[in-house]
XYZ file of C-alpha atoms in Angstrom:
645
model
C 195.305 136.033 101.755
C 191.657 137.708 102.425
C 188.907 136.092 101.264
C 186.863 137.784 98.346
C 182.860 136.525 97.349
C 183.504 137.485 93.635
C 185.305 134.828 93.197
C 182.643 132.041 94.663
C 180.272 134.455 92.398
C 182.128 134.165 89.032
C 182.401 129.911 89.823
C 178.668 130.120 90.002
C 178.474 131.757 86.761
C 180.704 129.774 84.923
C 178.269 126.727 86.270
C 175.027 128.499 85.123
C 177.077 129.294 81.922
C 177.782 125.569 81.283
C 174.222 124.289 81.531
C 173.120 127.052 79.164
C 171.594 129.437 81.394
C 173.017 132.280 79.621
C 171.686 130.507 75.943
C 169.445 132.603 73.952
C 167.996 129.624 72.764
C 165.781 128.979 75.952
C 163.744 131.565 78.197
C 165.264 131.307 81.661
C 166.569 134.695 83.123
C 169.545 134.939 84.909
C 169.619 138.756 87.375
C 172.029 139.616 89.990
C 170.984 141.092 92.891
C 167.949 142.601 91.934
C 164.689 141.678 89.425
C 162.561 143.030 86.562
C 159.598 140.573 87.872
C 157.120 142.651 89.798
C 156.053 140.442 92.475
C 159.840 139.487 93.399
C 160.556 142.961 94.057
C 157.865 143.826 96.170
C 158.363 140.448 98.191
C 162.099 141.684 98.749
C 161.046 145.367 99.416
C 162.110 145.043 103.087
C 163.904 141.635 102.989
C 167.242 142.824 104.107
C 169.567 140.646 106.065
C 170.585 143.288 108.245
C 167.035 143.665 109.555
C 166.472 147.467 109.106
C 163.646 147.267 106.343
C 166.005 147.685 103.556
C 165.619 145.950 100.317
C 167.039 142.478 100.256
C 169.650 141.325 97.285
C 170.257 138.096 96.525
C 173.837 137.345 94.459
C 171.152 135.542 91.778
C 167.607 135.134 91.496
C 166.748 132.677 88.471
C 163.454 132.776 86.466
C 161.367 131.282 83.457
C 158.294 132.062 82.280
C 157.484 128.432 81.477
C 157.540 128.005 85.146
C 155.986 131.169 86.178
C 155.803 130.162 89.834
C 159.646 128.820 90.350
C 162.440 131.148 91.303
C 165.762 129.548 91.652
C 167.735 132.057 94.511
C 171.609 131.739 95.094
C 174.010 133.832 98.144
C 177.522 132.932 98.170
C 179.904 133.394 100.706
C 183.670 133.358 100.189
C 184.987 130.856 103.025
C 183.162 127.732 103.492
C 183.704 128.066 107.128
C 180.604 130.366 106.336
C 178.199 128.028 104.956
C 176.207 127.171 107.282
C 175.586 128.020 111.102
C 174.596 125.512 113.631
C 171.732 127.481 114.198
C 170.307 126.671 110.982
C 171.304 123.137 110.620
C 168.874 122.727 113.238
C 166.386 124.260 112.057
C 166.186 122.132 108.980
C 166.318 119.268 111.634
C 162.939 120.505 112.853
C 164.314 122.307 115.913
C 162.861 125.789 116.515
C 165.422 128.432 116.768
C 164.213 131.241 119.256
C 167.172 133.988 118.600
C 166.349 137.510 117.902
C 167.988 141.059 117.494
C 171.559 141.210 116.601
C 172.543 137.885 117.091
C 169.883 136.451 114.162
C 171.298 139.843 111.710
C 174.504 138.751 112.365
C 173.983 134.893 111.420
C 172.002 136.217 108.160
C 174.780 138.428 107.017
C 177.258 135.852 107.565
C 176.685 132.460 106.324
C 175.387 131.623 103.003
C 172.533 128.867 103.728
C 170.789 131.492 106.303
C 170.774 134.337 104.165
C 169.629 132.340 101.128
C 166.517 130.945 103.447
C 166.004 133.687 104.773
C 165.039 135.750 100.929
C 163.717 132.472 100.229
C 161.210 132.895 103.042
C 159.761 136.195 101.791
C 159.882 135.143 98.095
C 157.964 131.460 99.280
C 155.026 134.100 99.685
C 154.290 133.558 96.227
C 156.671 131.461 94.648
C 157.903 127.840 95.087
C 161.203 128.882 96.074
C 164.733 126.545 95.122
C 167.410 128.075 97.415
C 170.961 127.316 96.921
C 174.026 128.188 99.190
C 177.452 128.352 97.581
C 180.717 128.767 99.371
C 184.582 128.312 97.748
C 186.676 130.142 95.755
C 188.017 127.464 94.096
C 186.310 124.766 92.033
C 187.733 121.802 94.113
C 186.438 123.690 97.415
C 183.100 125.026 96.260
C 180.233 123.679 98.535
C 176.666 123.661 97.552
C 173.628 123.084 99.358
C 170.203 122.913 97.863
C 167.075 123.829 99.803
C 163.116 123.835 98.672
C 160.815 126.404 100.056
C 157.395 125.521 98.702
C 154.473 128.235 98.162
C 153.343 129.394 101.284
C 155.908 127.465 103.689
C 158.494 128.943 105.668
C 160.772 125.997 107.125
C 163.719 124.698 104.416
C 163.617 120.954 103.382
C 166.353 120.288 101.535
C 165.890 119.382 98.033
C 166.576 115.498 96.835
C 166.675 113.618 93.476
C 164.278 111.551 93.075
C 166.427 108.753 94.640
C 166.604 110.724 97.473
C 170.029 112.067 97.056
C 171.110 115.687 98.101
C 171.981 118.012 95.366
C 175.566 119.147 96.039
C 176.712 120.767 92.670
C 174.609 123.485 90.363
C 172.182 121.569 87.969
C 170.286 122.037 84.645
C 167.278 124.608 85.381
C 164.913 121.886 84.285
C 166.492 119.115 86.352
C 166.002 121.696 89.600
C 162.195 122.416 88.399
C 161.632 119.085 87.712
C 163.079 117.654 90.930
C 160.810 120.162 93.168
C 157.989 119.573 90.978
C 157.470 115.981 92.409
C 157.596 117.237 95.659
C 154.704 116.259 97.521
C 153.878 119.546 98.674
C 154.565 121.582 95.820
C 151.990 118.886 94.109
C 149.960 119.485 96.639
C 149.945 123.499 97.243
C 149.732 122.979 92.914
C 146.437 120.733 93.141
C 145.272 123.016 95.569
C 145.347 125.930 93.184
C 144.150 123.865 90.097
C 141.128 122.327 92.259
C 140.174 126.588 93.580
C 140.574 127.489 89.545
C 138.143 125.087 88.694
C 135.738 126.611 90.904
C 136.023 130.072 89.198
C 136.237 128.282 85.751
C 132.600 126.472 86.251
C 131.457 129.553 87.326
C 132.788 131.867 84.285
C 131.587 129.032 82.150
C 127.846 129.366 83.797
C 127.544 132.705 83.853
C 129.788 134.349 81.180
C 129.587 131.208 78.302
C 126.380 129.430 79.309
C 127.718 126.091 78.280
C 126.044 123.158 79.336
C 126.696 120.827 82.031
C 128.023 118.397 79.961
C 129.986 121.120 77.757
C 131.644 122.502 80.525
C 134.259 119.450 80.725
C 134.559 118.946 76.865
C 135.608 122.777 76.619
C 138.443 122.382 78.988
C 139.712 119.154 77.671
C 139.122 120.533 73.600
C 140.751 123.893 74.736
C 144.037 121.440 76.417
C 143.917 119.961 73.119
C 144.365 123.229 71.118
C 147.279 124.090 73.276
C 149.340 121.251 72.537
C 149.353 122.530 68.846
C 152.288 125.319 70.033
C 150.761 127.547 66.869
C 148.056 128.267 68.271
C 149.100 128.552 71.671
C 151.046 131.407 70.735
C 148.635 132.718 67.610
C 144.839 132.695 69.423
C 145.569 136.032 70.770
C 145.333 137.641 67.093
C 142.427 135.955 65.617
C 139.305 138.112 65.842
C 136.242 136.535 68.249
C 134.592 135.380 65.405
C 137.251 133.469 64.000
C 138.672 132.198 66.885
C 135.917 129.216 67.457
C 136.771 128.200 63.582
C 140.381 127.671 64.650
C 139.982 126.370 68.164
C 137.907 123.179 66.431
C 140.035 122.782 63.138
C 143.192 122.671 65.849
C 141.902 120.341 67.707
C 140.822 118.272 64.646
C 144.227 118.314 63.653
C 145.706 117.262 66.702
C 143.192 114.344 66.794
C 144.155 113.545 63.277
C 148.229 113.475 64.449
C 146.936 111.209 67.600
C 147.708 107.810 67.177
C 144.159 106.485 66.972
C 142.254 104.759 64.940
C 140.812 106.754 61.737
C 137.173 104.769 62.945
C 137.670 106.507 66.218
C 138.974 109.941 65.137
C 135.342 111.355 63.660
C 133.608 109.571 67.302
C 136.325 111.592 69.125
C 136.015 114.943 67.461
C 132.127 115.507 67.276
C 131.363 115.988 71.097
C 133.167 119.107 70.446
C 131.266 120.054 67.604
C 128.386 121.739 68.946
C 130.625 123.877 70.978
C 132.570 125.136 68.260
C 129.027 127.063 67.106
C 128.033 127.974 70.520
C 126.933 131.688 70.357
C 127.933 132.861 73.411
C 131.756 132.108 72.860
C 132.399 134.651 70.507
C 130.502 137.477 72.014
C 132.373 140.443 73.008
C 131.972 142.405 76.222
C 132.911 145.548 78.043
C 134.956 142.612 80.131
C 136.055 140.203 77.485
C 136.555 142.583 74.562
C 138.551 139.470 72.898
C 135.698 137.313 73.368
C 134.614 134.625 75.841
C 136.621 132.069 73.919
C 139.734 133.674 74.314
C 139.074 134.493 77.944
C 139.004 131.061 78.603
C 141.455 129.466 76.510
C 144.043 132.356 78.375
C 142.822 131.178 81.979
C 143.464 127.095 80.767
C 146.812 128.259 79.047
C 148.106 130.326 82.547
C 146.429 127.952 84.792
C 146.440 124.858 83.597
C 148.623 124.167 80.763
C 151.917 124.141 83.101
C 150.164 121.627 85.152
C 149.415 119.228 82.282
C 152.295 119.988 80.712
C 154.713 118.419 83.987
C 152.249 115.559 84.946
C 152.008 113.285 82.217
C 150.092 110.812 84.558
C 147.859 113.471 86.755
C 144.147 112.779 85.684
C 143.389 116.773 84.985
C 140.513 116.231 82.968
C 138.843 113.937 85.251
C 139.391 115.929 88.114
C 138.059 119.044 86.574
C 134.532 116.563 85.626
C 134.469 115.580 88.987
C 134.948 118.797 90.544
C 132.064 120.494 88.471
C 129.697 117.759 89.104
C 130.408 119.243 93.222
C 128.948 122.644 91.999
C 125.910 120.823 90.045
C 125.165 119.041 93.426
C 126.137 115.617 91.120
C 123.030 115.912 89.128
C 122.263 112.567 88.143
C 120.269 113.581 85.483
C 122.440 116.394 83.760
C 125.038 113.750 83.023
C 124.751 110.393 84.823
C 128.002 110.264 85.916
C 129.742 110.206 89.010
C 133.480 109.732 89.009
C 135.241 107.156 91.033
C 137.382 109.224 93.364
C 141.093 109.530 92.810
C 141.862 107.878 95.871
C 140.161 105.275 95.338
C 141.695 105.081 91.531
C 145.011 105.060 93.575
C 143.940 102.342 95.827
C 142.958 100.081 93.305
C 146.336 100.212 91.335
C 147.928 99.456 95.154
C 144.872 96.415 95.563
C 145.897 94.787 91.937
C 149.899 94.989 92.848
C 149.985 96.358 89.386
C 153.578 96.427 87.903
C 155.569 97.105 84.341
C 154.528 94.122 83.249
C 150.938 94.660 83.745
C 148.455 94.902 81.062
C 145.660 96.578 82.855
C 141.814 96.630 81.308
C 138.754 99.425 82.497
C 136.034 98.222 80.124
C 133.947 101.421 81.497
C 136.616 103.938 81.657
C 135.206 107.210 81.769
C 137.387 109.674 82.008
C 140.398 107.020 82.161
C 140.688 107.948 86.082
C 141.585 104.083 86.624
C 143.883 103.432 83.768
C 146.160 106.775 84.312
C 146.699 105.639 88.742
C 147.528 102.209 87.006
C 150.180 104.087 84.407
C 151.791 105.907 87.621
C 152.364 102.668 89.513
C 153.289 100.843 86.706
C 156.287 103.326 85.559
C 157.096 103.309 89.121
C 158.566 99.625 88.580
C 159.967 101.068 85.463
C 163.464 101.491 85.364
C 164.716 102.377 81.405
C 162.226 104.791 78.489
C 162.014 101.732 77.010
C 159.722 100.006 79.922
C 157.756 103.312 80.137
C 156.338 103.440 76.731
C 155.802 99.734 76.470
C 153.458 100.848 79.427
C 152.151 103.659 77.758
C 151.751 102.387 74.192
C 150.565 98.318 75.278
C 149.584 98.647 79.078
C 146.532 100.243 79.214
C 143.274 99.123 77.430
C 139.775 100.941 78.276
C 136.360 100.733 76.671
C 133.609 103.594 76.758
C 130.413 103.485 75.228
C 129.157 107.553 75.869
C 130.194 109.514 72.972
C 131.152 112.561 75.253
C 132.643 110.339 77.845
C 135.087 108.465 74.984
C 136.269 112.423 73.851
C 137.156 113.027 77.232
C 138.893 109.609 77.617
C 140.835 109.843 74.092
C 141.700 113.335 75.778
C 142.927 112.290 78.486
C 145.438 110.004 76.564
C 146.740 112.820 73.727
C 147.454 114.830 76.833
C 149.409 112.497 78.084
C 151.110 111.594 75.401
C 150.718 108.353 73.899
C 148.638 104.950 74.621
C 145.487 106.012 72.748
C 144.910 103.526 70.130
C 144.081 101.023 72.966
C 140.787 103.065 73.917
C 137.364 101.258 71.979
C 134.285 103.161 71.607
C 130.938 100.983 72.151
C 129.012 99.095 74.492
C 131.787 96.194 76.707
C 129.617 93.281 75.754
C 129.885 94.342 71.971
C 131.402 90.702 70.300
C 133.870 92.117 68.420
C 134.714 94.925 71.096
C 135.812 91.716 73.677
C 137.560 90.206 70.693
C 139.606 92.773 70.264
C 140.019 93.620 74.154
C 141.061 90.278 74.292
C 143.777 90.049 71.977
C 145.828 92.356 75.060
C 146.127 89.210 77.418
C 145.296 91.652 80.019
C 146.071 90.351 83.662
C 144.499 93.037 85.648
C 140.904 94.733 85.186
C 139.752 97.416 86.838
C 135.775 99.004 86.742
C 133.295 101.038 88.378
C 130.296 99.737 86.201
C 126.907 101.727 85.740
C 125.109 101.798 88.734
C 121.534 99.782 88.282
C 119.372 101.343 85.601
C 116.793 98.844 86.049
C 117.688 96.964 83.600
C 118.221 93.418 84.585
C 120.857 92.580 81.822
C 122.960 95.329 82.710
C 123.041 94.213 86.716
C 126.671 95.509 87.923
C 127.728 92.062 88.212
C 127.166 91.221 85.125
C 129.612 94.177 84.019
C 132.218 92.468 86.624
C 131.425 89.292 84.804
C 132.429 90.587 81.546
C 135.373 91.760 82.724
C 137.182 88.899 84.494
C 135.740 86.948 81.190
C 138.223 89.346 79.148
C 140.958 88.879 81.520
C 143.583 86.461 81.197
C 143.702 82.881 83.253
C 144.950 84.058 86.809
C 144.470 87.756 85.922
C 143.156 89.898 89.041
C 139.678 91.900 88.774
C 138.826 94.703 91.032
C 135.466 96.258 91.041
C 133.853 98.932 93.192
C 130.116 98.189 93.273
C 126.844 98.697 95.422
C 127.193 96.863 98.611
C 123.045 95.226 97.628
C 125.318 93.283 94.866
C 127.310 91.715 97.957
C 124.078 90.873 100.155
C 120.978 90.034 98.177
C 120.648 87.437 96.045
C 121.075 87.162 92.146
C 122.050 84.612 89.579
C 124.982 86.677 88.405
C 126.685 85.390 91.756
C 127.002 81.935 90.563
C 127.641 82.794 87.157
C 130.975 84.602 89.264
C 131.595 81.844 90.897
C 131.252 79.255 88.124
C 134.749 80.728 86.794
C 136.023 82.993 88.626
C 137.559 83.444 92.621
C 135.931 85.645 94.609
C 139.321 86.360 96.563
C 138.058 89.493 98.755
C 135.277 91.790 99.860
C 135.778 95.441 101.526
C 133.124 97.709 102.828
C 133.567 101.264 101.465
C 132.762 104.590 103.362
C 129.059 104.883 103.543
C 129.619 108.614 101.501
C 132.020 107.407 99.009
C 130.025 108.655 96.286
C 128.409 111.653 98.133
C 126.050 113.151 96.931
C 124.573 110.147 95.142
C 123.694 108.182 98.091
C 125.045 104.615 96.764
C 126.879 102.680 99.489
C 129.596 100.815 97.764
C 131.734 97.740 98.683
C 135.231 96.724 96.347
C 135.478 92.912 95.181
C 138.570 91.060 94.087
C 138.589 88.207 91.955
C 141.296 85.800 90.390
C 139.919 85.313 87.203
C 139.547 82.467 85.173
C 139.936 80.136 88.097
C 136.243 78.636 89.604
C 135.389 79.346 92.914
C 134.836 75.956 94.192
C 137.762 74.741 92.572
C 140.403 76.655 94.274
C 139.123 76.132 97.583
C 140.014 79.318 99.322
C 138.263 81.449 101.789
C 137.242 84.774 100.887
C 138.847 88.046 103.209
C 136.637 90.533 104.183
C 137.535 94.113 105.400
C 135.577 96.606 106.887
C 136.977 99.977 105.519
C 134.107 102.402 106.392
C 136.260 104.846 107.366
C 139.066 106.226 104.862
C 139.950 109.420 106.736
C 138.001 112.013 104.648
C 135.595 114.541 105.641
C 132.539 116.237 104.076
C 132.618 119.989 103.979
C 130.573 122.118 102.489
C 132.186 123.564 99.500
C 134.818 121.337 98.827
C 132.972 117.602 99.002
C 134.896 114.619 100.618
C 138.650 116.052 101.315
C 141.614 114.432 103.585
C 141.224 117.417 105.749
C 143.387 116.101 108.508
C 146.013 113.986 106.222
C 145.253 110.375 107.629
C 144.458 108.898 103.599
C 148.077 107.721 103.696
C 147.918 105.998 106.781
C 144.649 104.632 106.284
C 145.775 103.126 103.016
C 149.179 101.114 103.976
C 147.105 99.830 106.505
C 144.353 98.716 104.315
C 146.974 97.654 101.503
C 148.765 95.889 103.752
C 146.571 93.745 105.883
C 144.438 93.119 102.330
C 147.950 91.703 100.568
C 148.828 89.551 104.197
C 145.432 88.478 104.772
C 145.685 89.650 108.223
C 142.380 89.029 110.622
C 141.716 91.602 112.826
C 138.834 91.859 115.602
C 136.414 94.215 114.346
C 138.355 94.992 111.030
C 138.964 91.976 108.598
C 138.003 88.188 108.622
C 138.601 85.244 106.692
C 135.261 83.380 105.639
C 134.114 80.296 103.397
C 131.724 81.657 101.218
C 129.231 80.588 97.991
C 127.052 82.111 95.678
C 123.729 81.765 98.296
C 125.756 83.735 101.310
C 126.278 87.351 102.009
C 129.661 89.416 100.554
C 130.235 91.360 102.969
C 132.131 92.426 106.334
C 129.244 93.088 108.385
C 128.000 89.611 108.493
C 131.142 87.862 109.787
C 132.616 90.356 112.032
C 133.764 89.589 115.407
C 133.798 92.714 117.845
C 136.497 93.479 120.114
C 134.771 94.931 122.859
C 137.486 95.719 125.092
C 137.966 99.644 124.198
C 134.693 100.426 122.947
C 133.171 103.462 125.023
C 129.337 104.056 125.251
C 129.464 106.892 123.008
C 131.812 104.602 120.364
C 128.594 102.481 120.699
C 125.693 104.765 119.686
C 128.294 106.373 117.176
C 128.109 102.496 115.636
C 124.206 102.332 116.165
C 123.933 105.551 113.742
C 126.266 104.340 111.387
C 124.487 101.015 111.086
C 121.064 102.943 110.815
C 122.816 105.060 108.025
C 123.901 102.447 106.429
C 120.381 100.299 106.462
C 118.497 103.663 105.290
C 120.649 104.342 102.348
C 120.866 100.972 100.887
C 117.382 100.670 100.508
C 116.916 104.534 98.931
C 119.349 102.920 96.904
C 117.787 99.883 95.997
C 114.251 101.854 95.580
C 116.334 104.273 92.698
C 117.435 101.118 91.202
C 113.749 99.427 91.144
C 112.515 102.793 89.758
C 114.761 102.944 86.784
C 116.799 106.328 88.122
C 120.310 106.960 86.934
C 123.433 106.521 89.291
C 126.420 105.406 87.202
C 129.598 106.122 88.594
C 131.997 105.683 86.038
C 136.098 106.815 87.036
């Protein structure tokens, strides 16, 4: 009996039919063999399998616009003899196929998983690409394999669950979108593209809507807001310029009014946003923006950014738009006083403080909520049922900010995500009836960047770490990133620490953590509630100088070469085992009067250093000696240098 491909096409169907991709109810759009969408059909202008320049035809291509950069492609083949060739089986085992001519046409025409790759590779041009290859004319012998070609890649992975499971069978669209979307390198190729639109957004906003400095982040966040509110989302388009300010701040009002805050807080949360809402510029027309600048930019946050927020819940977007404009500002202390903890070093702390579902984790100077939101995505990673997840989200995460601006772009950050926002205080951390209340959580974990010295001796950074292992619960763990002259000078706040609390570990950051406010930094670990003396332990120090990144000139600090990952089991790792390494980590009995850090315990290991390893060390430790005392001369001079996450 020959073989006929309509059949294994009309299975397919009836699969796409029964997970509603045929539904008028939802947007996804189902085409056979060729596409309305613009961009697909020029990508598959001369993608023919036979190699002559003809068009190529896919048996489905699969779209949404709520995923505007997804495509879903499916071939089927009749006989499942003609799934898959051995040639390409081995490419998706990493070997390199070197075939050419006829022999290559003649594997793309035949089997179904090389002619699906090979559209997919044309289409991956511009899309994140989900290729699937069916084969079977019967239901019981219909064979499916599921491959992911991400943006700009041209070598199949096949795609998994996220228990790491292969995807045999046709799915839901939004199980297949939301499968590739956790994809590390679609979330990377997407953070890539969100981190280059931030760059044109700062500089629309500077040129185009002359917003502030300190604007610029509370337009994006307000304007995220607004788009939640699905009204507007779809209305802003009709309201005149001059109108369209009016609405964008009563929406967002309203949305902070739904949020599950606080009424106290709701008014503190809504005024930063005030003064843009009157901003002249916004609702000027132009030869360009005939709508308006408002418009222009809520449409460029709506394409741009809206899919990104709306998919990751946990992803700090807000923050990571502050921190990127602060690059283009050149981190001008003075324009906003802020410099964001990086988010690999957010990450790292979660990983430091073993947080878990059970956690109840505290940032009593939580800027943008950087610290809180890597805490969230480690903690629902222990999380197993919905029920776990918004006990995280609704009890798990407690921050204080005292910056009016900085507290709308916190309480932001948590509407975004969702949920967990009535456990966000405005004032100062050493308010009375602020720890009273913080206290109430039982937190066992605290994390904090405090203010970097202001000159003000009752607001030294250790008395901010003080504060917060004072809030924590007996045996709770306190992680603070600090500047390293807290670690090696003197100061009474070191036996106030150590009066109460365990001072459990010491690492030495990268000398340009912070670049470019030239603070060198060090991370401390404490068990709280437990006095130093008392618990008789010897202190681990690490010497993590060097975390992998690079500085380049447009970009800032960036894990050009991809060795974070590494770098961080490692440090993880020999941090959790206590493990003492020559020239990396130690194990030292220390009290108030001695240094905190690395440096002064070390033992080298000599045996593979080179002469030029030796006057690369001799700079470093010149660096490093130059830049802690600029720092320490900004400090005695009153100058600003927070860095808040």
């Amino acid at each position: 009996m020959a073989k006929n491909e309509r059949n294994t096409e009309n299975l397919v169907r009836d699969a796409l039919r029964k997970f509603e991709y045929y539904d008028d109810g939802n947007d996804i759009q189902v085409e056979e063999q060729k596409s309305h969408i613009d961009a697909v059909k020029r990508l598959l202008k001369a993608a023919s399998k036979s190699g002559g320049g003809g068009i190529g035809s896919p048996e489905f291509i699969v779209s949404s616009p709520s995923h505007p950069d997804f495509l879903i492609i499916i071939e089927c083949k009749a006989s499942t003899k003609d799934h898959c060739s051995a040639a390409f089986a081995a490419v998706v085992a990493g070997s390199p196929v070197l075939e050419t001519g006829p022999e290559r046409t003649k594997r793309l025409q035949r089997f179904a998983t090389d002619g699906v790759a090979h559209y997919a590779q044309h289409l991956a041009r511009e899309f994140n690409v989900i290729a699937i290859a069916a084969s079977g004319e019967t239901k019981g012998s219909l064979k499916i394999s599921t491959f992911l070609f991400g943006k700009g890649q041209s070598a199949p992975r096949p795609l998994h669950t996220p228990s790491g499971n292969n995807i045999d069978e046709i799915i839901p669209w939004h199980d297949y979108i939301s499968h590739a979307e956790f994809d590390p390198a679609i979330q990377k190729v997407r953070f890539d593209e969100l981190m280059a639109f931030s760059r044109e957004l700062h500089d629309f906003m500077r040129d185009h809507a002359k917003l502030t400095e300190s604007e610029k982040p509370l337009m994006v966040s307000g304007t995220l807001i607004a788009l939640r509110n699905k009204a507007f989302a779809k209305a802003f388009d009709e309201y005149a310029p001059e109108d369209l300010q009016k609405q964008w701040m009563q929406v967002i009002q309203d949305e902070i009014q739904k949020a599950d805050i606080p009424k106290a807080k709701k008014a503190n949360m809504a005024q930063p946003y005030s003064s843009i809402a009157v901003h002249p510029e916004l609702s000027k027309k132009t030869k360009n923006w005939p709508r308006g600048v408002l418009h222009e930019l809520i449409r460029r946050l709506r394409e741009k950014v809206w899919p990104f927020i709306s998919v990751y819940h946990e992803y700090d977007v807000v923050g990571q738009f502050y921190g990127e404009f602060l690059k283009y500002t050149g981190g001008d202390k003075k324009a906003l006083g802020i410099v964001l903890t990086p988010r690999h070093v957010t990450e790292l702390f979660a990983l430091l403080a073993n947080v878990n579902k059970e956690s109840r984790v505290l940032d009593i100077c939580a800027g943008t909520g950087g610290f809180l939101i890597s805490a969230m995505r480690e903690m629902i990673k222990d999380a197993s049922t919905e029920g776990e997840i918004f006990n995280i989200k609704s009890s798990g995460l407690i921050g204080v900010e005292q910056q009016p601006n900085m507290f709308a772009l916190a309480a932001s950050n948590m509407i975004l995500r969702g949920d967990g926002k009535a456990n966000l205080h405005q004032g100062s951390c050493f308010d009375d009836a602020i720890s009273s209340a913080i206290k109430t959580h039982k937190c066992t974990v605290g994390l904090l960047n405090p203010p970097f010295s202001q000159g003000d001796a009752d607001l030294h950074e250790l008395y901010f770490v003080k504060q917060m292992l004072d809030c924590l619960n007996k045996h709770g763990v306190g992680v603070a990133i600090v500047p390293i002259s807290c670690a090696i000078s003197p100061h009474p706040a070191k036996t106030e620490l150590l009066k109460a609390h365990t001072l459990e570990a010491v690492m030495s950051m990268p000398l340009e953590l912070f670049s470019p406010v030239g603070t060198v930094t060090c991370v401390m670990v404490f068990t709280a509630g437990v006095p130093h003396a008392s618990s008789k332990r010897k202190t681990w120090f690490g010497y993590w100088r060097d975390d992998g990144f690079v500085k380049t000139k447009h970009l800032g600090r960036i894990d050009q070469d991809g060795k974070w990952p590494t770098i961080r089991e490692r440090w993880v790792s020999s941090y959790r085992n206590r493990e003492v390494h020559a020239g990396e980590s130690v194990m030292v009995q220390v009290g108030a009067s001695d240094e905190w850090c690395a440096e002064a315990y070390l033992e080298t290991d000599y045996s593979g250093v080179s002469q030029s390893d030796f006057e690369e060390e001799v700079k470093k430790y010149l660096v490093f000696h130059v830049m802690n005392q600029n720092g320490s001369a900004s400090a005695a001079d009153g100058e600003e240098a927070d860095a808040n996450d």
